Amino acid sequence: MTETLLLAIALIGVLGVGAQWMAWRFNLPGIVLMSIAGLLAGPVFHILQPEATFGEFYRTIISVAVAVILFEGGLQLKFRELKGLGRGVVQLCFVGGPIAWVLGAMAAHHIAGLSWPTAIVFGGIMIVTGPTVIMPLLRQAKLTSRPSALLKWEGIINDPVGALAAVIVYEYLHTRNISNLTDFQVFGSLIIGTILCVLWGVLVGWLMAVVFRRGWVPEYLKSPVLLTTVLGTFALANVIQEEGGLLAVTAMGVTMANVKMPSINQLRHFKENIAILFVAGVFVILTANLSWETLGQLDGRAILFVAVMLFVVRPVSVIFSTIGTDLKWPERLMLAWIAPRGIVAVAVSGLFAGLMAADGVEDGMLMVPLAFAMVFATVILHGFTIAPLGRMLGLASTLPPGVLIVGASPWSIELAKRIREFDIPVLVADPSFRRLRSARQAGLDTFYGEILSEVSEHHIEFSRFGYLLALGGNEAHNALVCTDLAPEMDRAKTYQLTAQRRDESRTTVSYSLRGRSFLSVEISLDELLRRHWAGWAFQFTKLSEEFTVEKYNEGLPDDAMLVMALRKGVLVFDTEESPLEPQNGDRVLAYVPPAERKPVQPETEVEMSRSKEAEELEARKQAAIDKVSP
């Protein structure tokens, strides 16, 4: 028995995490691959039978997983980030949500054939549009800021709201069935229990913030203490009210996200990693536990139900909830179509399906296959249509992924201007307004402020950028920038300037804390600036079958530095880990000394001439500005 249980746990982990890795590797929806893995292991080949394997702990495992997922979602909900979105997000969530709940419940009853209790619970669950699904779609589609922000925050807010709606309805039905209380008494006890659970979660979240802020828990114990506290809060709240733990952990997460607390980002990343493991396990377990009998109940009515949810319920709820806002019709149409369901919808459906079946609601288990049908349909349809629809409505950027440069200096600004010549967006960020002056005069986009501040999250659309170059003079700050933004931008796309790369040096930041080393040679910003003032310059060269890599290397000065290349529309940087090896068809950017700055082919000569003219024009403009400046 023990060996069977261990094998089942290991197989669930391998299938769940393996499916997510394949989704990342081949740019596919992770939810779909995890669901397919569970179906193959369960109903198809009968390798996994979760309910039989885990027995009485089956529902407990699902409950704990849902609790951790909702707590992690609550940690993402920061109220101060909603201020700039006005009435749009408020009405979309708190007006559109109830409309979608009512219409969804009616569709579930009259079209899918669910009983009213099951339909009302399922309608509440279908409010959710999880951020774990919508965020990859937004990065893929590159939507403009407002519709992107609305979709993002709708998902973050509606995750706990949909789960709470299901909890409240289930608690009402469950309490009414097991007691002789009147409806008024049931509602009264439900309201009191809900308030107590929420207050319990808020209290624990506030106490955890105080404990961490005062240093009563050492750094290495913070994550274990937090996870243990989440589980304890969940268990005690369930004593107050059955399934009230979901309310408590959500309130706890929201509270911790909105109070001052040290190491919140590290804790958030840890909880995110734990949540990913639980998500993988929940998806595999729920799909593997489906039977052919349950799947066979998904007939034409289920397909019609999904169609009504997509083409009627969502558009109606969005159009009515955005009345009186300043949203334009293209933005409303985008919001009316895009509403992918994800992890929370399936996990919460699986939890309450089992609970309602245990209470004698015969069609309770139908919520799971219906939830998967909604997930499959929305992820596939919305995933393939969000980018074309965004372009058609004029809400999507047609530019390639941009470059975020942190640290303004004459050298980094000159590099930014050359990257812009690739027709790639560039943003230069620096906390010094004076150092950004040359960038502003060159027409570059700039951000004045500390990139690590919370304010930057409100002013920079990080989804627009595919590359991070930390080029400041402080290597420790460069490393901190790369470490902090790596989860947002992908660590493989974060680069930093590093002069000393030997870990045994007492003046070097550990390699494990740094981004990828920008440039394959050890060089400091001071040395790059010295070369800049000595007359070194960037030089473009287009490689082709006529002007090959061999000819280019022959004409390149020995002390020249390769910086990057544009290869099939993708930027490839020279790094210590992967030194740049030019290929035919590349547009290569090199940094060359003044004595050797001679054309190696006609295109290069033209570009260098234009660059020289631009430099002279900029110098004249600067001289004129300095002349009239007080």
XYZ file of C-alpha atoms in Angstrom:
630
model
C 0.000 0.000 0.000
C 2.814 2.397 0.929
C 4.688 1.663 -2.304
C 1.530 2.253 -4.340
C 0.917 5.592 -2.603
C 4.507 6.740 -3.151
C 4.401 5.733 -6.811
C 1.114 7.611 -7.273
C 2.524 10.789 -5.686
C 5.691 10.562 -7.774
C 3.729 9.959 -10.971
C 1.415 12.906 -10.271
C 4.450 15.154 -9.771
C 6.203 13.927 -12.908
C 3.092 14.304 -15.071
C 2.128 17.730 -13.672
C 5.549 19.365 -13.675
C 6.530 17.625 -16.918
C 3.402 18.944 -18.641
C 4.181 22.476 -17.454
C 7.753 22.193 -18.719
C 6.549 21.030 -22.120
C 4.080 23.900 -22.192
C 6.936 26.352 -21.541
C 9.284 24.657 -24.024
C 6.818 24.561 -26.920
C 4.766 27.655 -26.006
C 1.535 25.719 -25.446
C -1.252 26.151 -22.842
C -0.056 24.388 -19.684
C -3.585 23.687 -18.466
C -4.415 21.741 -21.595
C -1.270 19.588 -21.390
C -1.780 18.864 -17.676
C -5.373 17.872 -18.341
C -4.378 15.567 -21.199
C -1.715 13.968 -18.983
C -4.319 13.272 -16.294
C -6.822 11.845 -18.785
C -4.195 9.516 -20.226
C -3.093 8.345 -16.782
C -6.667 7.934 -15.537
C -9.606 7.035 -17.783
C -7.497 5.962 -20.783
C -4.760 3.703 -19.343
C -6.023 3.333 -15.723
C -2.560 3.938 -14.278
C -3.847 6.430 -11.707
C -7.003 6.102 -9.613
C -6.633 9.009 -7.170
C -9.812 8.557 -5.133
C -9.122 4.852 -4.599
C -5.434 5.479 -3.854
C -5.829 8.357 -1.409
C -9.125 7.213 0.090
C -10.515 9.535 2.743
C -7.627 11.968 2.192
C -8.653 12.646 -1.431
C -10.915 15.608 -0.670
C -8.520 16.885 2.010
C -5.719 17.043 -0.548
C -7.927 19.003 -2.955
C -9.053 21.348 -0.157
C -5.504 22.124 0.980
C -4.366 22.684 -2.611
C -7.248 25.093 -3.271
C -6.468 26.936 -0.020
C -2.813 27.475 -0.975
C -3.777 28.552 -4.500
C -6.304 31.096 -3.162
C -3.813 32.415 -0.595
C -1.217 32.907 -3.337
C -3.838 34.703 -5.413
C -4.667 36.965 -2.473
C -0.985 37.908 -2.183
C -1.194 39.403 -5.679
C -4.118 41.727 -4.852
C -2.630 45.112 -3.940
C -5.299 47.776 -3.588
C -2.996 50.680 -4.420
C -2.515 49.289 -7.932
C -6.241 49.628 -8.624
C -6.336 53.404 -8.135
C -5.370 54.285 -11.676
C -7.982 52.048 -13.294
C -11.006 54.111 -12.182
C -14.515 52.791 -12.390
C -13.752 50.267 -15.118
C -12.279 47.488 -13.016
C -14.698 48.100 -10.115
C -17.789 47.825 -12.313
C -16.352 44.959 -14.335
C -15.828 42.887 -11.176
C -18.589 43.972 -8.813
C -21.339 44.662 -11.351
C -20.333 42.342 -14.162
C -19.556 39.517 -11.732
C -23.079 39.217 -10.263
C -24.614 39.548 -13.749
C -22.391 36.744 -15.021
C -23.269 34.663 -11.944
C -27.017 34.962 -12.495
C -26.843 34.370 -16.247
C -24.343 31.540 -15.824
C -26.552 29.787 -13.265
C -29.557 30.081 -15.576
C -27.544 28.676 -18.486
C -26.251 25.808 -16.337
C -29.794 24.891 -15.271
C -31.794 25.405 -18.472
C -29.138 24.382 -21.015
C -26.655 22.056 -19.278
C -29.458 20.445 -17.274
C -27.968 20.891 -13.802
C -30.221 21.086 -10.786
C -30.686 24.549 -9.306
C -28.341 23.991 -6.303
C -25.534 22.730 -8.549
C -26.224 25.382 -11.189
C -26.030 28.246 -8.667
C -22.736 26.979 -7.204
C -21.283 26.375 -10.650
C -22.434 29.791 -11.881
C -20.496 31.417 -9.043
C -17.376 29.439 -9.855
C -17.547 30.451 -13.528
C -17.068 34.101 -12.548
C -13.329 33.467 -12.232
C -10.888 34.360 -14.985
C -7.594 33.297 -13.483
C -4.419 35.442 -13.763
C -2.340 32.296 -14.318
C -4.064 31.952 -17.677
C -4.652 35.568 -18.667
C -1.092 36.807 -17.996
C 0.591 34.584 -20.641
C -2.117 35.604 -23.123
C -1.487 39.295 -22.430
C 2.263 38.865 -22.944
C 1.552 37.055 -26.202
C -0.935 39.642 -27.509
C 0.965 42.790 -26.363
C -2.260 44.703 -25.737
C -2.284 48.384 -24.876
C -2.153 49.334 -21.222
C -5.836 49.835 -20.331
C -7.466 46.638 -21.665
C -4.426 44.688 -20.501
C -4.682 46.110 -16.966
C -8.442 45.533 -16.820
C -8.129 41.886 -17.859
C -5.264 41.338 -15.436
C -7.027 42.824 -12.416
C -10.356 41.250 -13.249
C -8.606 37.889 -13.072
C -6.831 38.683 -9.795
C -9.977 40.000 -8.091
C -12.427 37.440 -9.476
C -10.298 34.455 -8.451
C -11.186 34.782 -4.753
C -14.598 36.367 -5.460
C -15.777 33.383 -7.524
C -14.500 30.933 -4.925
C -16.190 32.897 -2.128
C -19.478 32.921 -4.046
C -19.330 29.137 -4.298
C -18.462 28.824 -0.591
C -21.390 30.990 0.499
C -23.953 29.148 -1.651
C -22.654 25.729 -0.654
C -22.664 26.658 3.038
C -26.266 27.829 2.772
C -27.387 24.624 1.022
C -25.384 22.378 3.317
C -26.565 24.076 6.533
C -30.187 24.015 5.410
C -29.991 20.276 4.619
C -28.423 19.182 7.900
C -30.445 21.372 10.274
C -34.011 22.372 10.962
C -33.242 26.068 10.899
C -35.359 28.521 8.978
C -33.914 30.354 5.983
C -33.517 33.469 8.112
C -31.575 31.523 10.754
C -29.433 29.848 8.089
C -28.566 33.202 6.523
C -27.838 34.677 9.932
C -25.472 31.886 10.952
C -23.862 31.967 7.511
C -23.236 35.717 7.673
C -21.826 35.479 11.209
C -19.601 32.547 10.266
C -18.375 34.306 7.121
C -17.532 37.490 9.033
C -15.687 35.517 11.718
C -13.657 33.581 9.112
C -12.727 36.750 7.233
C -11.773 38.557 10.460
C -9.716 35.542 11.502
C -7.824 35.642 8.212
C -7.261 39.407 8.461
C -6.018 39.077 12.048
C -3.560 36.288 11.207
C -2.298 38.179 8.148
C -1.724 41.322 10.212
C 0.019 39.360 12.976
C 2.313 37.669 10.439
C 3.271 41.084 9.060
C 4.075 42.338 12.560
C 6.109 39.224 13.392
C 8.135 39.464 10.191
C 8.582 43.228 10.450
C 9.952 43.025 13.995
C 12.381 40.259 13.105
C 10.896 37.620 15.411
C 11.354 34.972 12.736
C 14.787 34.377 11.132
C 15.024 34.755 7.373
C 15.521 31.049 6.673
C 12.352 30.145 8.601
C 10.017 32.743 7.092
C 8.739 30.586 4.239
C 8.169 27.438 6.351
C 6.469 29.501 9.081
C 4.227 31.176 6.514
C 3.179 27.900 4.895
C 2.477 26.334 8.284
C 0.441 29.390 9.316
C -1.622 29.223 6.135
C -2.490 25.579 6.805
C -3.254 26.300 10.452
C -5.460 29.272 9.560
C -7.307 27.144 7.039
C -7.889 24.317 9.530
C -9.093 26.541 12.389
C -11.417 28.517 10.124
C -12.985 25.239 8.978
C -13.840 24.589 12.624
C -15.678 27.925 12.787
C -17.565 27.206 9.553
C -17.265 24.299 7.166
C -15.103 25.312 4.171
C -14.752 28.737 5.779
C -11.006 28.186 5.604
C -11.074 29.282 1.967
C -12.427 32.643 3.074
C -9.831 32.956 5.827
C -6.732 32.183 3.745
C -7.889 34.523 0.968
C -8.386 37.345 3.500
C -4.997 36.517 5.021
C -3.272 36.782 1.637
C -4.969 40.073 0.759
C -4.052 41.530 4.167
C -0.378 40.599 3.846
C -0.269 42.045 0.322
C -1.464 45.445 1.562
C 0.610 46.025 4.689
C 4.274 46.947 4.932
C 6.246 43.767 5.298
C 9.908 42.904 4.644
C 10.814 40.122 2.199
C 7.297 40.145 0.737
C 8.589 39.535 -2.792
C 10.693 36.547 -1.721
C 7.737 35.124 0.209
C 5.481 35.758 -2.781
C 7.859 33.866 -5.070
C 8.066 30.957 -2.622
C 4.295 30.720 -2.350
C 4.048 30.952 -6.126
C 6.376 27.964 -6.459
C 4.364 25.981 -3.933
C 1.146 26.946 -5.710
C 2.575 25.726 -9.030
C 3.220 22.304 -7.484
C -0.306 22.175 -6.070
C -1.758 23.318 -9.393
C 0.080 20.556 -11.216
C -1.128 17.987 -8.715
C -4.741 19.188 -8.691
C -5.083 19.133 -12.463
C -3.635 15.660 -12.822
C -5.649 14.285 -9.879
C -8.974 15.749 -11.017
C -8.655 14.637 -14.644
C -7.318 11.214 -13.686
C -10.289 10.741 -11.354
C -12.825 11.285 -14.146
C -14.640 8.206 -15.388
C -15.958 7.418 -18.852
C -19.428 7.413 -17.351
C -19.020 11.009 -16.171
C -17.425 12.096 -19.430
C -20.222 10.403 -21.347
C -22.728 12.757 -19.733
C -21.150 15.662 -21.650
C -23.495 15.664 -24.623
C -24.665 18.356 -27.007
C -26.168 20.319 -24.115
C -22.694 20.790 -22.614
C -21.374 22.133 -25.925
C -24.341 24.501 -26.180
C -23.768 25.614 -22.589
C -20.127 26.489 -23.355
C -21.233 28.410 -26.466
C -23.822 30.402 -24.492
C -21.255 31.242 -21.806
C -18.831 32.495 -24.457
C -21.155 34.314 -26.840
C -24.010 35.469 -24.581
C -23.184 35.544 -20.861
C -19.752 37.157 -21.093
C -20.639 39.859 -23.671
C -23.879 40.806 -21.874
C -22.172 41.076 -18.466
C -19.315 43.190 -19.852
C -21.507 45.549 -21.891
C -23.895 46.241 -19.007
C -21.145 46.546 -16.382
C -19.131 49.069 -18.419
C -22.025 51.491 -18.935
C -20.969 54.902 -17.649
C -17.227 54.205 -17.914
C -14.842 55.905 -20.331
C -14.005 52.633 -22.092
C -14.148 52.828 -25.865
C -16.048 50.275 -27.907
C -12.932 48.436 -29.173
C -11.871 47.981 -25.542
C -15.345 46.758 -24.569
C -15.370 44.273 -27.439
C -11.992 42.910 -26.362
C -13.181 42.514 -22.756
C -16.448 40.940 -23.945
C -14.593 38.146 -25.731
C -11.552 37.408 -23.570
C -12.370 35.547 -20.341
C -10.254 32.365 -20.088
C -11.012 30.067 -17.170
C -8.150 28.356 -15.460
C -6.754 26.709 -12.398
C -9.065 28.063 -9.712
C -12.195 27.243 -11.722
C -11.200 23.590 -12.050
C -9.802 23.231 -8.526
C -12.832 24.798 -6.818
C -15.210 22.804 -9.051
C -13.435 19.608 -8.055
C -13.662 20.506 -4.379
C -17.371 21.367 -4.331
C -18.300 18.566 -6.717
C -17.139 16.059 -4.127
C -18.778 17.917 -1.255
C -22.132 18.200 -3.026
C -22.029 14.575 -4.112
C -21.418 13.631 -0.470
C -24.481 15.713 0.468
C -26.605 13.676 -1.928
C -26.716 16.137 -4.859
C -26.586 13.623 -7.698
C -25.360 15.900 -10.465
C -22.671 17.562 -8.346
C -19.875 15.606 -10.023
C -20.911 17.021 -13.408
C -19.287 20.319 -12.441
C -15.809 18.879 -13.006
C -16.156 17.839 -16.670
C -18.142 21.021 -17.400
C -15.365 23.096 -15.825
C -12.766 21.303 -17.940
C -14.892 21.889 -21.041
C -14.960 25.623 -20.253
C -11.214 25.664 -19.611
C -10.374 23.836 -22.832
C -12.706 25.976 -24.932
C -11.655 29.345 -23.497
C -7.915 28.653 -23.360
C -7.800 27.396 -26.951
C -10.226 29.905 -28.509
C -8.997 32.934 -26.593
C -5.365 31.883 -26.856
C -5.494 31.741 -30.661
C -7.690 34.832 -31.159
C -6.519 37.440 -28.645
C -3.565 38.637 -30.752
C -5.428 38.857 -34.124
C -8.439 40.487 -32.441
C -6.180 42.981 -30.671
C -4.557 43.959 -33.963
C -7.920 44.192 -35.719
C -9.328 46.473 -33.003
C -6.172 48.571 -32.883
C -5.417 47.544 -29.283
C -2.235 45.536 -29.849
C 1.297 46.702 -30.426
C 2.912 45.481 -33.635
C 6.404 46.162 -32.292
C 8.743 43.324 -31.269
C 9.638 42.731 -27.590
C 11.511 45.772 -26.307
C 14.691 46.300 -24.306
C 14.623 47.789 -20.786
C 17.954 49.445 -19.951
C 18.524 50.242 -16.269
C 21.265 52.785 -15.708
C 21.721 55.912 -17.838
C 25.245 56.796 -18.952
C 26.668 58.171 -22.199
C 27.614 54.624 -23.194
C 24.248 52.989 -22.381
C 22.341 55.832 -24.046
C 24.424 55.427 -27.201
C 23.672 51.688 -27.104
C 19.960 52.433 -26.680
C 20.013 54.648 -29.783
C 21.622 51.854 -31.800
C 19.077 49.300 -30.567
C 16.316 51.675 -31.627
C 17.753 51.559 -35.148
C 16.728 47.891 -35.175
C 13.115 49.179 -34.856
C 12.984 47.667 -31.368
C 11.403 49.679 -28.502
C 13.846 50.842 -25.830
C 13.227 52.330 -22.390
C 16.055 53.822 -20.310
C 15.407 53.934 -16.542
C 17.461 55.837 -13.979
C 16.811 57.618 -10.659
C 18.832 60.645 -11.828
C 16.937 63.199 -13.912
C 20.239 64.739 -14.993
C 21.682 61.488 -16.318
C 18.521 60.959 -18.378
C 18.886 64.329 -20.132
C 20.809 62.959 -23.132
C 18.295 60.137 -23.529
C 15.378 62.581 -23.553
C 17.138 64.817 -26.074
C 17.733 61.793 -28.303
C 14.000 61.061 -28.283
C 14.326 57.842 -26.271
C 11.605 56.691 -23.890
C 12.718 57.187 -20.301
C 11.577 56.372 -16.775
C 12.729 58.731 -14.049
C 12.797 56.795 -10.790
C 14.141 53.761 -9.001
C 13.304 50.669 -11.023
C 12.958 48.632 -7.800
C 10.316 50.945 -6.330
C 6.668 49.959 -6.270
C 5.910 53.107 -8.286
C 7.646 51.543 -11.289
C 4.944 48.861 -11.437
C 2.361 51.581 -12.132
C 4.353 53.382 -14.828
C 6.173 50.612 -16.705
C 4.397 47.928 -18.708
C 6.928 45.161 -18.143
C 5.026 42.897 -20.543
C 6.249 45.147 -23.401
C 9.860 44.199 -22.772
C 11.557 40.944 -23.609
C 15.083 41.858 -22.490
C 16.608 43.555 -19.434
C 20.055 45.179 -19.512
C 21.280 46.331 -16.076
C 24.120 48.675 -17.086
C 24.595 50.836 -13.989
C 27.949 51.499 -12.357
C 27.043 49.603 -9.166
C 27.322 45.880 -9.833
C 25.464 44.952 -6.652
C 22.525 47.112 -7.738
C 22.660 45.543 -11.203
C 22.467 42.100 -9.601
C 19.558 43.159 -7.386
C 17.661 44.515 -10.411
C 18.161 41.248 -12.313
C 17.152 39.139 -9.320
C 14.042 41.209 -8.612
C 12.794 41.390 -12.209
C 13.792 37.871 -13.286
C 10.409 36.299 -12.376
C 8.666 39.041 -14.366
C 10.900 38.997 -17.440
C 12.464 35.494 -17.418
C 15.944 35.076 -15.934
C 17.358 33.910 -19.269
C 16.571 37.375 -20.702
C 18.139 39.442 -17.893
C 21.709 40.684 -18.436
C 24.014 42.802 -16.322
C 27.350 44.541 -16.720
C 29.967 42.820 -14.552
C 33.646 43.737 -14.326
C 34.813 40.865 -12.092
C 33.270 37.437 -12.501
C 35.349 35.206 -10.240
C 33.249 34.057 -7.293
C 36.342 33.775 -5.077
C 36.904 37.556 -5.263
C 35.695 39.422 -2.181
C 34.536 42.340 -4.368
C 32.400 40.212 -6.698
C 28.682 39.509 -6.381
C 28.031 35.767 -6.353
C 27.175 34.319 -9.753
C 24.005 32.759 -8.316
C 22.697 36.251 -7.513
C 23.559 37.898 -10.812
C 21.857 38.113 -14.152
C 23.590 36.747 -17.221
C 26.901 38.513 -17.869
C 26.459 41.159 -20.559
C 29.479 41.035 -22.927
C 31.793 38.052 -22.930
C 34.766 40.124 -21.726
C 35.248 41.396 -18.196
C 34.842 45.151 -18.437
C 33.528 47.849 -16.109
C 31.311 50.793 -16.890
C 34.251 53.111 -16.121
C 36.303 51.441 -18.835
C 33.436 51.604 -21.321
C 33.035 55.325 -20.589
C 36.776 55.860 -21.017
C 36.567 54.223 -24.426
C 33.463 56.253 -25.265
C 35.260 59.551 -24.596
C 38.308 58.231 -26.480
C 36.205 58.006 -29.624
C 35.064 54.384 -29.716
C 31.736 53.924 -31.496
C 29.131 51.327 -32.390
C 29.233 49.891 -35.897
C 26.512 47.960 -37.727
C 27.340 45.309 -40.277
C 24.963 43.209 -42.356
C 26.255 39.702 -43.017
C 25.180 37.872 -46.145
C 26.293 35.213 -48.578
C 28.385 37.849 -50.375
C 29.817 39.417 -47.203
C 30.305 36.320 -45.072
C 31.226 35.808 -41.438
C 34.802 34.982 -42.458
C 35.220 38.276 -44.322
C 33.686 40.156 -41.412
C 36.037 38.569 -38.880
C 39.046 39.331 -41.092
C 38.205 43.046 -41.178
C 37.263 43.323 -37.503
C 39.940 44.938 -35.274
C 41.502 42.660 -32.678
C 40.348 44.781 -29.752
C 36.822 45.344 -31.111
C 33.930 44.030 -29.032
C 30.912 42.214 -30.394
C 27.815 43.471 -28.575
C 24.749 41.853 -30.135
C 23.106 40.726 -33.358
C 19.631 40.835 -34.812
C 18.957 37.283 -36.012
C 15.621 36.524 -37.703
C 13.944 39.318 -35.751
C 15.376 38.217 -32.377
C 18.107 39.990 -30.420
C 21.094 37.810 -29.487
C 23.498 39.363 -26.972
C 27.163 38.594 -26.421
C 27.486 36.998 -22.977
C 30.036 35.096 -20.958
C 27.733 32.072 -20.953
C 27.068 32.200 -24.718
C 29.627 34.289 -26.625
C 28.132 35.761 -29.776
C 28.986 33.846 -32.934
C 27.769 35.826 -35.974
C 25.944 33.975 -38.732
C 25.136 34.846 -42.306
C 21.971 36.957 -42.367
C 22.717 38.648 -39.019
C 22.908 42.387 -38.477
C 25.841 42.597 -36.082
C 26.568 45.481 -33.718
C 30.214 45.853 -32.696
C 32.033 48.408 -30.535
C 35.203 49.493 -32.328
C 38.100 51.891 -31.595
C 38.373 55.169 -33.531
C 41.536 54.317 -35.464
C 39.926 51.164 -36.840
C 36.469 52.595 -37.453
C 36.467 52.153 -41.187
C 33.771 50.736 -43.431
C 33.865 47.036 -44.126
C 31.078 47.219 -46.686
C 28.912 49.903 -48.292
C 25.993 49.580 -45.832
C 28.295 50.046 -42.881
C 29.833 53.164 -44.431
C 26.429 54.748 -44.891
C 25.375 53.910 -41.350
C 28.620 55.274 -39.865
C 28.251 58.466 -41.867
C 24.694 58.917 -40.634
C 25.821 58.221 -37.087
C 28.574 60.844 -37.350
C 26.157 63.424 -38.721
C 23.708 62.669 -35.923
C 26.464 63.082 -33.330
C 27.505 66.453 -34.768
C 23.871 67.640 -34.865
C 23.317 66.550 -31.277
C 26.515 68.350 -30.187
C 25.337 71.590 -31.836
C 21.923 71.277 -30.172
C 23.509 70.696 -26.784
C 25.831 73.685 -27.243
C 22.854 75.893 -28.087
C 20.933 74.665 -25.041
C 23.901 75.224 -22.731
C 24.375 78.723 -24.168
C 20.861 79.884 -23.297
C 20.623 77.978 -20.023
C 20.950 80.142 -16.890
